[in-house]
Short mmCIF file of C-alpha atoms and ligand atoms in Angstrom, two decimals:
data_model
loop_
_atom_site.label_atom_id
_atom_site.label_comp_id
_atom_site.label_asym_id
_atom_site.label_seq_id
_atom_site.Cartn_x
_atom_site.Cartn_y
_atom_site.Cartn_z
CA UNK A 1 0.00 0.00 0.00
CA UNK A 2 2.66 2.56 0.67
CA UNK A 3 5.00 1.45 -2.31
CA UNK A 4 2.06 2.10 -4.43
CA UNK A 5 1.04 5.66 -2.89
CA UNK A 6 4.84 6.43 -3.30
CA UNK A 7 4.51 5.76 -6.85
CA UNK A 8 1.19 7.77 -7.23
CA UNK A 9 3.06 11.23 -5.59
CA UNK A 10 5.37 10.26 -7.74
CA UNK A 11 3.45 10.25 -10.48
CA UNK A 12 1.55 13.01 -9.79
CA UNK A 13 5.03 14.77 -9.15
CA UNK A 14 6.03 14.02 -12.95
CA UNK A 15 3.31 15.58 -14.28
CA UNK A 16 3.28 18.69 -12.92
CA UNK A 17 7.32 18.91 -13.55
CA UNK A 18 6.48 18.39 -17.17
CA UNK A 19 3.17 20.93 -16.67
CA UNK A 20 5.76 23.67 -15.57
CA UNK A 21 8.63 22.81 -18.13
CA UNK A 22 6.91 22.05 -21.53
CA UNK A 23 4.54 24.32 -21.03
CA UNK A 24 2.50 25.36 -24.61
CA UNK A 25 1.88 28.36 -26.06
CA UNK A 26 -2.15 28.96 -25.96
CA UNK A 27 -4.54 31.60 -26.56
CA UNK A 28 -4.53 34.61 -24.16
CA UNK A 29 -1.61 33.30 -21.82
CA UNK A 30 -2.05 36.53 -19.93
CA UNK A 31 -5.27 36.65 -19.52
CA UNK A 32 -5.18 36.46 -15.56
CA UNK A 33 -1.37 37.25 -15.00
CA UNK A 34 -1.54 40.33 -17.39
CA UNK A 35 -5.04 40.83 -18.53
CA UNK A 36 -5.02 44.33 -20.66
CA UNK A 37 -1.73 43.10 -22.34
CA UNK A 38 -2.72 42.65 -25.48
CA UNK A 39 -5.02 45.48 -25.36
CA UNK A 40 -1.76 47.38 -24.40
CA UNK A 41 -0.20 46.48 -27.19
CA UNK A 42 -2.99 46.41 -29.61
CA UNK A 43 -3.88 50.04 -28.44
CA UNK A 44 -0.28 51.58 -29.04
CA UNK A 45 0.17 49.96 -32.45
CA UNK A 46 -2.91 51.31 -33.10
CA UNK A 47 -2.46 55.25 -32.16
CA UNK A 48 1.38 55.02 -33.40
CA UNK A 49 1.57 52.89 -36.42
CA UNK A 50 0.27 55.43 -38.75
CA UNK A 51 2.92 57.89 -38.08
CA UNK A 52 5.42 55.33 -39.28
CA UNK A 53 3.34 52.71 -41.36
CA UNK A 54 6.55 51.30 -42.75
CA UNK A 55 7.30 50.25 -39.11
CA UNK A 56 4.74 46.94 -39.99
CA UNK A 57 7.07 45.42 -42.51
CA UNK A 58 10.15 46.16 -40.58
CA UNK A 59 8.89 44.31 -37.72
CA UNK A 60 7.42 41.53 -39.64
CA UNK A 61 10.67 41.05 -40.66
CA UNK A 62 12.13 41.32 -37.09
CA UNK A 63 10.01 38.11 -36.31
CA UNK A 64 10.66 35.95 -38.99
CA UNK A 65 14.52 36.87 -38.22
CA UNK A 66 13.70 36.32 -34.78
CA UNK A 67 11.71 32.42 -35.19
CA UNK A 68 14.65 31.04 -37.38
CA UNK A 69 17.45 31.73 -34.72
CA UNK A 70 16.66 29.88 -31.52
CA UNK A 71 13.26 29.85 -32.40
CA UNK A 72 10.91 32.62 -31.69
CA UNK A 73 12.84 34.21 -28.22
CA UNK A 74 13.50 37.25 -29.20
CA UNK A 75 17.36 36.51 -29.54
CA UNK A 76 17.31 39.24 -32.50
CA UNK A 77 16.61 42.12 -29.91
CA UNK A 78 20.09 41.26 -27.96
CA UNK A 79 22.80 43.80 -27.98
CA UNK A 80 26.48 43.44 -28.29
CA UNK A 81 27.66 44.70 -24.81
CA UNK A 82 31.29 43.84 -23.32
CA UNK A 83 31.75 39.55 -22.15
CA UNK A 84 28.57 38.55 -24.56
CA UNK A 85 29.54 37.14 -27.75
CA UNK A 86 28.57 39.43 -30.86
CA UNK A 87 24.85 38.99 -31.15
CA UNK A 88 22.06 38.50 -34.30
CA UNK A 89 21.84 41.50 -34.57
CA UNK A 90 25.63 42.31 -35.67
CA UNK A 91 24.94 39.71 -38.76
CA UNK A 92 24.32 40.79 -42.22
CA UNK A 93 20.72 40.10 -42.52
CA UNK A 94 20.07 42.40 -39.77
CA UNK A 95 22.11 45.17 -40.58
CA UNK A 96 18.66 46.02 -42.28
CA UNK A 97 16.04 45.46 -39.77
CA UNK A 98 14.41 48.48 -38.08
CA UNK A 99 11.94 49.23 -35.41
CA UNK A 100 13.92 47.94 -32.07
CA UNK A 101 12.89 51.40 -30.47
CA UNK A 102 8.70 50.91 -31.20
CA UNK A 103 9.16 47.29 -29.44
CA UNK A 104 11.22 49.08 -26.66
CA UNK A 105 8.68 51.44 -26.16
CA UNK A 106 5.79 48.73 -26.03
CA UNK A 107 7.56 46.75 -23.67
CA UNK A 108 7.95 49.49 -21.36
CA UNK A 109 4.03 49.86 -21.60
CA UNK A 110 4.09 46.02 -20.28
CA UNK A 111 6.40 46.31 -17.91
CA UNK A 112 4.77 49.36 -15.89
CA UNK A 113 1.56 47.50 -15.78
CA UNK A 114 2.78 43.84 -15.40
CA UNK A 115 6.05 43.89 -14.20
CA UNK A 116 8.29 40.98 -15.26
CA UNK A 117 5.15 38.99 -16.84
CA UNK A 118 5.22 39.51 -21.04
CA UNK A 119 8.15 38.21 -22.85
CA UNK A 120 9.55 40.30 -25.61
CA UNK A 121 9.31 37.96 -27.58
CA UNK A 122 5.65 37.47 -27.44
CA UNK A 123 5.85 41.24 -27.70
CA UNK A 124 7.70 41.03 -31.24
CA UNK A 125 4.90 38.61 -32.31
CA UNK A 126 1.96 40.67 -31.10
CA UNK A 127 3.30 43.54 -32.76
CA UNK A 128 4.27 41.95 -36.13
CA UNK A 129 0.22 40.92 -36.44
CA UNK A 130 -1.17 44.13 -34.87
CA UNK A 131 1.21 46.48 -36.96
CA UNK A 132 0.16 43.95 -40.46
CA UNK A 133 -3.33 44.24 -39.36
CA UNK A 134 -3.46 47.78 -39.35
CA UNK A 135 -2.15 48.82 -41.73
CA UNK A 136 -5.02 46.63 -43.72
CA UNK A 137 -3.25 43.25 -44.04
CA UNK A 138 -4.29 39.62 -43.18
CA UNK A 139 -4.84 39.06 -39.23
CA UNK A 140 -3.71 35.79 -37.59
CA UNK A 141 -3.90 33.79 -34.00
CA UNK A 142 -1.03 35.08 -32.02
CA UNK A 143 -1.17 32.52 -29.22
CA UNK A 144 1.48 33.43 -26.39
CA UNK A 145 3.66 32.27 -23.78
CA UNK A 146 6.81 32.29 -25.31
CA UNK A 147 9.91 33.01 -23.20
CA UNK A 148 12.97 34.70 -23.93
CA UNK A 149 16.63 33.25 -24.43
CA UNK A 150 20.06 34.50 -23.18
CA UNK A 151 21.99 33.51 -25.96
CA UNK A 152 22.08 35.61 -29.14
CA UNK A 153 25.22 34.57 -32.00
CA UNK A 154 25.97 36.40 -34.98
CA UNK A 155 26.81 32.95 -36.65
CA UNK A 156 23.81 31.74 -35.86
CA UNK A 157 21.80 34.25 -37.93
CA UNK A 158 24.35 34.11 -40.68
CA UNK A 159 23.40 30.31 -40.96
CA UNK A 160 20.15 30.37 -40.69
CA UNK A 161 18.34 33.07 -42.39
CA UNK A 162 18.29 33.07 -46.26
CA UNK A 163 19.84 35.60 -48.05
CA UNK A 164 18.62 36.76 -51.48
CA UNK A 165 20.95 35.63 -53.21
CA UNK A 166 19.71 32.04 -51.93
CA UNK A 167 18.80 29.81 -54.71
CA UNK A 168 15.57 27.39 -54.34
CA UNK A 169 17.64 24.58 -53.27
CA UNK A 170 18.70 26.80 -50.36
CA UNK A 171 15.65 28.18 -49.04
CA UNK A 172 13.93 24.88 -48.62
CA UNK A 173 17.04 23.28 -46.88
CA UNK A 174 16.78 26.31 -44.35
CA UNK A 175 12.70 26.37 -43.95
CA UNK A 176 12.39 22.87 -43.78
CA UNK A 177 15.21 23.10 -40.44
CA UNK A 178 12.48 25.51 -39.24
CA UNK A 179 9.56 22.93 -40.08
CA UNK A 180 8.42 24.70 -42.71
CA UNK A 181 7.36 23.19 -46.17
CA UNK A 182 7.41 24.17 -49.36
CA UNK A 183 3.91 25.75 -48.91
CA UNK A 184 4.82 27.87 -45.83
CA UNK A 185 8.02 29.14 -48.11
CA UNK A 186 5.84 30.30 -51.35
CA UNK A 187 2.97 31.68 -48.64
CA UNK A 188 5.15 33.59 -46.40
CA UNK A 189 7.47 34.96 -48.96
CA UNK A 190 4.17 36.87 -50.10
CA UNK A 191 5.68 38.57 -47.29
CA UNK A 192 7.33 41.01 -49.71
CA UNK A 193 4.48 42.37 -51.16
CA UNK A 194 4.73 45.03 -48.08
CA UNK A 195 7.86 46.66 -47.46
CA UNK A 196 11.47 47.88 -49.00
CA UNK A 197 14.87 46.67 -49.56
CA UNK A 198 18.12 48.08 -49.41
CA UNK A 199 20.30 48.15 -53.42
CA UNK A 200 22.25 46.13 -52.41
CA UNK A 201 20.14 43.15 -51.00
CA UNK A 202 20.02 42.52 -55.11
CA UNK A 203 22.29 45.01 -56.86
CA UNK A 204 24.84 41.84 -58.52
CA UNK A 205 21.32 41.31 -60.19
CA UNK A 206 21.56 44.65 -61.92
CA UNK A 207 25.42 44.82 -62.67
CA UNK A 208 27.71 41.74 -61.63
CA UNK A 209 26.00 39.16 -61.67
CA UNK A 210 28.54 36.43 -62.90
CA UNK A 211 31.39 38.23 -60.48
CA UNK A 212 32.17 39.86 -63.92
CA UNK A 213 31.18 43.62 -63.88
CA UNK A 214 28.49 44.59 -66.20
CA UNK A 215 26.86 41.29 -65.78
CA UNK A 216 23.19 40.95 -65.34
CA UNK A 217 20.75 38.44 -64.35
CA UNK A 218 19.15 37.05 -67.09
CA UNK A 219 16.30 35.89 -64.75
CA UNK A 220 15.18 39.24 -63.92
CA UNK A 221 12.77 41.33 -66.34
CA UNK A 222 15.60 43.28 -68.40
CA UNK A 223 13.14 46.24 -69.18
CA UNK A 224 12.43 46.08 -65.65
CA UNK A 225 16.34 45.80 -64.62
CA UNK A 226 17.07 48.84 -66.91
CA UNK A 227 14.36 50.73 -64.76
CA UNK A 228 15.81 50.13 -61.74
CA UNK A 229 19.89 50.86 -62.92
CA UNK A 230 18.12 54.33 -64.10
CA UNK A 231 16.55 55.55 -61.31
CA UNK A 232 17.47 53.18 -58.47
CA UNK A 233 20.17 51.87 -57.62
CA UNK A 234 22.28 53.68 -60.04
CA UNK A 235 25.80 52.20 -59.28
CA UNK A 236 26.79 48.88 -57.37
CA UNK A 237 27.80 51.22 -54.39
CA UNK A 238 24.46 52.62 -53.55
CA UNK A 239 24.16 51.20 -50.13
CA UNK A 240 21.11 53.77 -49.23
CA UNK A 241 18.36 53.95 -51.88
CA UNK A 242 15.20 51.81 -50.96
CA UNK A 243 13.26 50.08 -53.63
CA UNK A 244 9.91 48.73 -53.09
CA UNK A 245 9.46 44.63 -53.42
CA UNK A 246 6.14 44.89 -54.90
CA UNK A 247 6.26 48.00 -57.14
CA UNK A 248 3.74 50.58 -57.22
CA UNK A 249 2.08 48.77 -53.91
CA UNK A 250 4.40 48.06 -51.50
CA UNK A 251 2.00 49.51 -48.57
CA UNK A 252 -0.80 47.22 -49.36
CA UNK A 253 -1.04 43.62 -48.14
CA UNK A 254 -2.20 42.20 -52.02
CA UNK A 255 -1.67 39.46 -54.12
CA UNK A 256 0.44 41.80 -56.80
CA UNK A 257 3.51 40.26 -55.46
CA UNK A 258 2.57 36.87 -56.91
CA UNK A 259 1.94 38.71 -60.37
CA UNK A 260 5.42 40.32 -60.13
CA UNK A 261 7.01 37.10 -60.02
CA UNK A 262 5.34 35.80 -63.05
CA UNK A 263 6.82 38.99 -64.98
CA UNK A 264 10.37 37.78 -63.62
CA UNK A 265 10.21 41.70 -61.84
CA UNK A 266 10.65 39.63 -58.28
CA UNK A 267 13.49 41.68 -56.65
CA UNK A 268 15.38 39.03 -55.03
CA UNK A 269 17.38 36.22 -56.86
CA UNK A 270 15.13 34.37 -53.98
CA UNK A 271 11.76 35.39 -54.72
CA UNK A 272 12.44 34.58 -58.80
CA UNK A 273 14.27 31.42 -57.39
CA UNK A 274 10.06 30.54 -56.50
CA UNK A 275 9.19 30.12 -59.57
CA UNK A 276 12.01 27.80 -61.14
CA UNK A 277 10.30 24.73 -58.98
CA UNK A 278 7.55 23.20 -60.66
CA UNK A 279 5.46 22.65 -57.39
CA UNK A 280 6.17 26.18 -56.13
CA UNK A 281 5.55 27.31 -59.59
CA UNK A 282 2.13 25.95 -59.32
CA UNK A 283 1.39 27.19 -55.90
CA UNK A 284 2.12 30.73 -56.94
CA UNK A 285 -0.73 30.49 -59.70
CA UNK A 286 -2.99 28.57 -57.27
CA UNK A 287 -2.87 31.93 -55.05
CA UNK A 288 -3.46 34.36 -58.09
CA UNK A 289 -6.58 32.50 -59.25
CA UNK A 290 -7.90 32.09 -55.65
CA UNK A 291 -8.99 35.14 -53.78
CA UNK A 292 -7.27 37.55 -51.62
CA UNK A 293 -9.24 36.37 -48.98
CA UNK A 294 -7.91 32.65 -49.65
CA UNK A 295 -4.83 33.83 -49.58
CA UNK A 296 -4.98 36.02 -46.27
CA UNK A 297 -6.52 32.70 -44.49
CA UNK A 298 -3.27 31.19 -45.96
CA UNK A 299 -0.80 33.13 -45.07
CA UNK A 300 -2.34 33.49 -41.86
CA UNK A 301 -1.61 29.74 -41.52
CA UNK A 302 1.27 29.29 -42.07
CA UNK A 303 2.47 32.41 -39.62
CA UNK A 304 0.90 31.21 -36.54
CA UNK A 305 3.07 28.12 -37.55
CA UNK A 306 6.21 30.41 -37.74
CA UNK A 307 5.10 31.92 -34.53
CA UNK A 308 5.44 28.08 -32.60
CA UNK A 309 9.21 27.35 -33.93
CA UNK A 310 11.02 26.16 -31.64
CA UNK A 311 9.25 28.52 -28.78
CA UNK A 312 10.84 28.41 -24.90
CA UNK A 313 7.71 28.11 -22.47
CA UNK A 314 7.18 27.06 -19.13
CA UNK A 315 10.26 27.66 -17.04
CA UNK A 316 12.72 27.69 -19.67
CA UNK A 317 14.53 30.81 -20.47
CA UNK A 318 13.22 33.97 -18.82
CA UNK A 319 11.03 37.57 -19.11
CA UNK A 320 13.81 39.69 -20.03
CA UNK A 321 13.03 43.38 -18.35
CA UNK A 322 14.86 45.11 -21.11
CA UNK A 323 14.78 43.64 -24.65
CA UNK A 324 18.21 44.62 -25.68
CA UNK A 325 20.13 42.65 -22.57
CA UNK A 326 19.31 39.32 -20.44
CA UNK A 327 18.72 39.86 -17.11
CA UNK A 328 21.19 40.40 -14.63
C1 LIG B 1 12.35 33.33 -48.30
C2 LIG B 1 13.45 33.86 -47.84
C3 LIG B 1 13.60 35.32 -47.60
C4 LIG B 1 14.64 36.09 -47.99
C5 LIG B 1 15.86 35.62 -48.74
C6 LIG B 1 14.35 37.42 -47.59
C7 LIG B 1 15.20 38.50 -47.80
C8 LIG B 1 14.87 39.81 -47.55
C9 LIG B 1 15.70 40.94 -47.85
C10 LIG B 1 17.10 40.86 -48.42
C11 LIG B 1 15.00 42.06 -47.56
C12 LIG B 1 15.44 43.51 -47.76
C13 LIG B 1 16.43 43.96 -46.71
C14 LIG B 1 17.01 45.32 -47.10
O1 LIG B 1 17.72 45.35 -48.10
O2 LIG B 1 16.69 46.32 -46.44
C15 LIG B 1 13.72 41.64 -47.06
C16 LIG B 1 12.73 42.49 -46.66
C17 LIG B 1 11.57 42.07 -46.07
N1 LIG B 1 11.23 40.76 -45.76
FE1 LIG B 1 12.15 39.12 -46.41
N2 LIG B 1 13.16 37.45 -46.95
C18 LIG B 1 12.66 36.18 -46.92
C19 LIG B 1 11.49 35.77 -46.31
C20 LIG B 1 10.69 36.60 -45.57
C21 LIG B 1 9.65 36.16 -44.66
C22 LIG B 1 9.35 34.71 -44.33
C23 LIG B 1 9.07 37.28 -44.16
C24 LIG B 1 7.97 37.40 -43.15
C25 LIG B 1 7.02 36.50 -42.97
C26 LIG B 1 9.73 38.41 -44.77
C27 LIG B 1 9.37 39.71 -44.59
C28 LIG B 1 10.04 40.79 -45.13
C29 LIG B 1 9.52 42.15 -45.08
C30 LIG B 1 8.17 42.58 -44.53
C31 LIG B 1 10.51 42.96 -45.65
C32 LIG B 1 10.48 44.49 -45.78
C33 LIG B 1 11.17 45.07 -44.57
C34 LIG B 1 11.12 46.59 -44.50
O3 LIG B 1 10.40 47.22 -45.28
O4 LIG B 1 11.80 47.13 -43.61
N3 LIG B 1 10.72 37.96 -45.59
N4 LIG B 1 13.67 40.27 -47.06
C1 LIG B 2 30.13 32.67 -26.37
O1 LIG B 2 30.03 31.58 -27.30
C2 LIG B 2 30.73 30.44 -26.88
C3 LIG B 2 30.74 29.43 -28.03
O2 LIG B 2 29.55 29.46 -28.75
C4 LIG B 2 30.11 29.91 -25.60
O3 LIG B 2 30.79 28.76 -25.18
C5 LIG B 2 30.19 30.99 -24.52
O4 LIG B 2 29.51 30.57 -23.37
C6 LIG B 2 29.58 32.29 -25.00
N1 LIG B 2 29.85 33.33 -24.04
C7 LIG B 2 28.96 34.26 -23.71
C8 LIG B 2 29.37 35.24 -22.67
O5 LIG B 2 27.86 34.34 -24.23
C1 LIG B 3 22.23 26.35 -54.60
O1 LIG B 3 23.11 27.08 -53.81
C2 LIG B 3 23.99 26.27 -53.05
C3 LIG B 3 24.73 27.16 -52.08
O2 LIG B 3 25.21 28.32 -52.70
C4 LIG B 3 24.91 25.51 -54.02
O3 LIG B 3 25.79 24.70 -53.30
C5 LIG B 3 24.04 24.66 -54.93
O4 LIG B 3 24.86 24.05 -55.90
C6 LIG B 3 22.99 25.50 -55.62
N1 LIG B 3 22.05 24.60 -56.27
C7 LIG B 3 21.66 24.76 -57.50
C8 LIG B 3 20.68 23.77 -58.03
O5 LIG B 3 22.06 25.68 -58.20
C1 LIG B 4 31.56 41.22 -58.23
O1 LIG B 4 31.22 39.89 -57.84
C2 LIG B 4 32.36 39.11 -57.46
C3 LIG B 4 31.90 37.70 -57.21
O2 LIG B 4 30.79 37.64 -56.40
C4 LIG B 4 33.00 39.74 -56.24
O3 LIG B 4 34.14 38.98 -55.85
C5 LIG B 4 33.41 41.17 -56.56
O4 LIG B 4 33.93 41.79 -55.41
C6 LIG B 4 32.22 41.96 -57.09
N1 LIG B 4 32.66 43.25 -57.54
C7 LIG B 4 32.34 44.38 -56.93
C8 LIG B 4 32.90 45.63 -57.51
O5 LIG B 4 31.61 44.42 -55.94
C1 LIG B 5 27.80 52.84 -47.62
O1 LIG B 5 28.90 53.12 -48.43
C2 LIG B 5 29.72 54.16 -47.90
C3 LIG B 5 30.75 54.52 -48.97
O2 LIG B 5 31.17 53.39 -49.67
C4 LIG B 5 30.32 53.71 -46.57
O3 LIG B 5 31.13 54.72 -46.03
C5 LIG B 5 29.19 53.41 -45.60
O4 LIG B 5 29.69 52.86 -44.40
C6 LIG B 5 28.22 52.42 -46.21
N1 LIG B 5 27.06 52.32 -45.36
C7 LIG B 5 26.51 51.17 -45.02
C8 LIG B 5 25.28 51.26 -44.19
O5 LIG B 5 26.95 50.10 -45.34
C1 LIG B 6 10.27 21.05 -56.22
O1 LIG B 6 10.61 21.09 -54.88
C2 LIG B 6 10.17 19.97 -54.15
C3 LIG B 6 10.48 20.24 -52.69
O2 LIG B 6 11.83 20.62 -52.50
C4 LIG B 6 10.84 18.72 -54.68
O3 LIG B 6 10.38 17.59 -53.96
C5 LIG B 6 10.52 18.58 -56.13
O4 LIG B 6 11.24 17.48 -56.65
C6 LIG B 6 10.89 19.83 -56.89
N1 LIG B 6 10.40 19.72 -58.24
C7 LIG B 6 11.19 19.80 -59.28
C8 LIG B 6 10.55 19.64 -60.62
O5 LIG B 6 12.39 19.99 -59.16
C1 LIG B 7 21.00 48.59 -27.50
O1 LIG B 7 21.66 49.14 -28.62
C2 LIG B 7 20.99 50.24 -29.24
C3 LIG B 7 21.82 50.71 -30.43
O2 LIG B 7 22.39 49.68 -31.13
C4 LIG B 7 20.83 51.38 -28.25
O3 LIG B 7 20.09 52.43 -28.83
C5 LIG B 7 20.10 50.87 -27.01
O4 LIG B 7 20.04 51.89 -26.05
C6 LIG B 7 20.79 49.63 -26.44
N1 LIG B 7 19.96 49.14 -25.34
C7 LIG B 7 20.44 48.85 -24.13
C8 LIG B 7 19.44 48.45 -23.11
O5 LIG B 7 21.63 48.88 -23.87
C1 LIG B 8 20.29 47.05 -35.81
C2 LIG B 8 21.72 46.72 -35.69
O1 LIG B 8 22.23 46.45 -34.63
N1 LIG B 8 22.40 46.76 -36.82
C3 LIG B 8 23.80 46.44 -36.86
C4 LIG B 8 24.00 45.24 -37.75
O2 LIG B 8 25.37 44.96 -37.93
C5 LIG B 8 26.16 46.03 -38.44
C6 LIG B 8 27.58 45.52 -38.59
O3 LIG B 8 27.59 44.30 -39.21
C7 LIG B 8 26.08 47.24 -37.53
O4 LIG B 8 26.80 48.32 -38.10
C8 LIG B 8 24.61 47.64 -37.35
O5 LIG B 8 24.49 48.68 -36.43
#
């Protein structure tokens, strides 16, 4: 009889040691801990957003860069200070990314109504949706509960995230490490039909591409190509002219970046690199013929599935106070 109520504490032990470790992300995490969070958040985006719409993209970047190192712990917010190893945010892809200061100023919201309680990372991924959302894109389910890591490496981020020079090979090697398929890649590239991009994120396209000078990329539109030597990126050493992705409607949330690619005018040697798969190919007309609300439900999928990668719950990792450093 005792043996076996041993074994019952025990048991009953184990399961609330896995209850507090693997913890899951779920709908309205801070509903009792931190009830107006969300409203916090949603309610800032809201009144500040329109000052600096292009803020959306920027930080819809910031979370994809953020889910594909570490997973979604907001590892891309950590600063290079003296005895930490150089961080994400010192690597290439993120010399780019913008809007640390609007999630700094959210946080601080959180923090002096729930002190210690919302992750900044569940604060990049609230934002990301709110900021898409309104600014008149696709919504989707933001469960939360993530925590945040303490380790941030520059390497990490160079390995990790796809550059646009990637070829299609490349980007489904480094999706499918995320979990991602070959659907999720198509869908949330569609990504760039908001947003800008530095010259030279895709200036070899323009004027070396074969490492020869005056080379172009045969894959990109040339009429299109000769618009953008003109009167955008006018040399290979414009490092500060921004182009749109999705020409002409790179504020709106619309299917026009799927018709872009099918003109070969998709900026990146990565978004024309969608179309030389046959499957991809496919899903990319599949999208155009369906609606834009077909393709908002989507994308929508395949973000909250972005959102989960590899997320830190339970006790696991901690609620950084500042974004930019681990706690002391
Ligand atoms: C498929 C692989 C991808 C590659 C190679 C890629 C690459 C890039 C590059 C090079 C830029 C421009 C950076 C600059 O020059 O300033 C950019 C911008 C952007 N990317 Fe991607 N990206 C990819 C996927 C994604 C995904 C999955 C998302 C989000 C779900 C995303 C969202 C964005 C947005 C919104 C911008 C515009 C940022 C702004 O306006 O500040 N991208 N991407
Ligand atoms: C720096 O990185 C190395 C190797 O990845 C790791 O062993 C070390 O703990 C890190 N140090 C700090 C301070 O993050
Ligand atoms: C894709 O790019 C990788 C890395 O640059 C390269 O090793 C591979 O050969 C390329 N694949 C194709 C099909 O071009
Ligand atoms: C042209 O491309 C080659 C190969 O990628 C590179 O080594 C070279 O530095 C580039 N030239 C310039 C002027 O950037
Ligand atoms: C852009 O190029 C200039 C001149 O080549 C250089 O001084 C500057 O550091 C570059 N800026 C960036 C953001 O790379
Ligand atoms: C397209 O990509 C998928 C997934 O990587 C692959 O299984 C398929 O063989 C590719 N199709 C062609 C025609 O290369
Ligand atoms: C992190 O670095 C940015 C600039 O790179 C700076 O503005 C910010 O104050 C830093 N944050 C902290 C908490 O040190
Ligand atoms: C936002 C940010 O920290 N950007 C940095 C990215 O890395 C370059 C150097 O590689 C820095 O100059 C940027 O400040």
């Amino acid at each position: 009889m005792r043996g076996s109520g041993y074994l019952v504490v025990m048991f009953f032990c184990f399961l609330a040691f896995m209850g507090s470790t693997e913890g899951k992300l779920q709908m309205g995490f801070y509903s009792k801990s931190c009830p107006n969070a969300e409203k916090i958040v949603q309610d800032y985006v809201n009144s500040h957003i329109h000052n600096a719409p292009s803020l959306a993209a920027s930080i819809l970047r910031m979370h994809f860069h953020d889910c594909f190192v570490r997973g979604c712990d907001s590892s891309v917010l950590l600063n290079t200070t003296s005895g930490t190893n150089q961080t994400e945010k010192l690597a290439v892809p993120n010399t780019t990314l913008r809007g640390f200061d609007f999630i700094d100023r959210v946080k601080s919201l959180l923090e002096a109504a729930c002190p210690g309680v919302v992750s900044c990372a569940d604060v990049i991924a609230l934002v990301a949706r709110d900021g898409v959302v309104a600014t008149g894109g696709p919504s989707w389910k933001v469960p939360t509960g993530r925590r945040d890591g303490t380790v941030s490496r520059t390497s990490e981020a160079t390995n990790n995230i796809p550059a646009p020079t990637s070829n299609f090979t490349t980007l489904r090697r480094l999706f499918s490490n995320q979990g991602l398929n070959l659907k999720d890649l198509v869908l949330l590239s569609g990504a760039h039909t908001i947003g800008v991009a530095h010259c030279p994120s895709f200036s070899n396209r323009l004027y070396n591409f074969t490492g020869v000078l005056g080379t172009q990329d045969p894959a990109l539109d040339s009429e299109y190509a000769a618009v953008l030597k003109a009167r955008k990126c006018r040399s290979l050493n414009d490092n500060t002219t921004l182009v749109e992705m999705d020409p002409g409607s790179s504020m709106k949330f619309d299917l026009s970046y799927y018709s872009q690619l099918l003109k070969r005018r998709g900026l990146f040697q990565s978004d024309s690199a969608l179309t030389t798969n046959s499957t991809a190919l496919s899903l990319v007309n599949q999208l155009l013929q369906g609606s834009l609300k077909s393709f908002f439900a989507e994308f929508a999928r395949s973000m909250e599935k972005m959102g989960r990668i590899k997320v830190k719950t339970g006790k696991v990792g901690e609620i950084r106070k500042q974004c930019a450093v681990v706690n002391g």
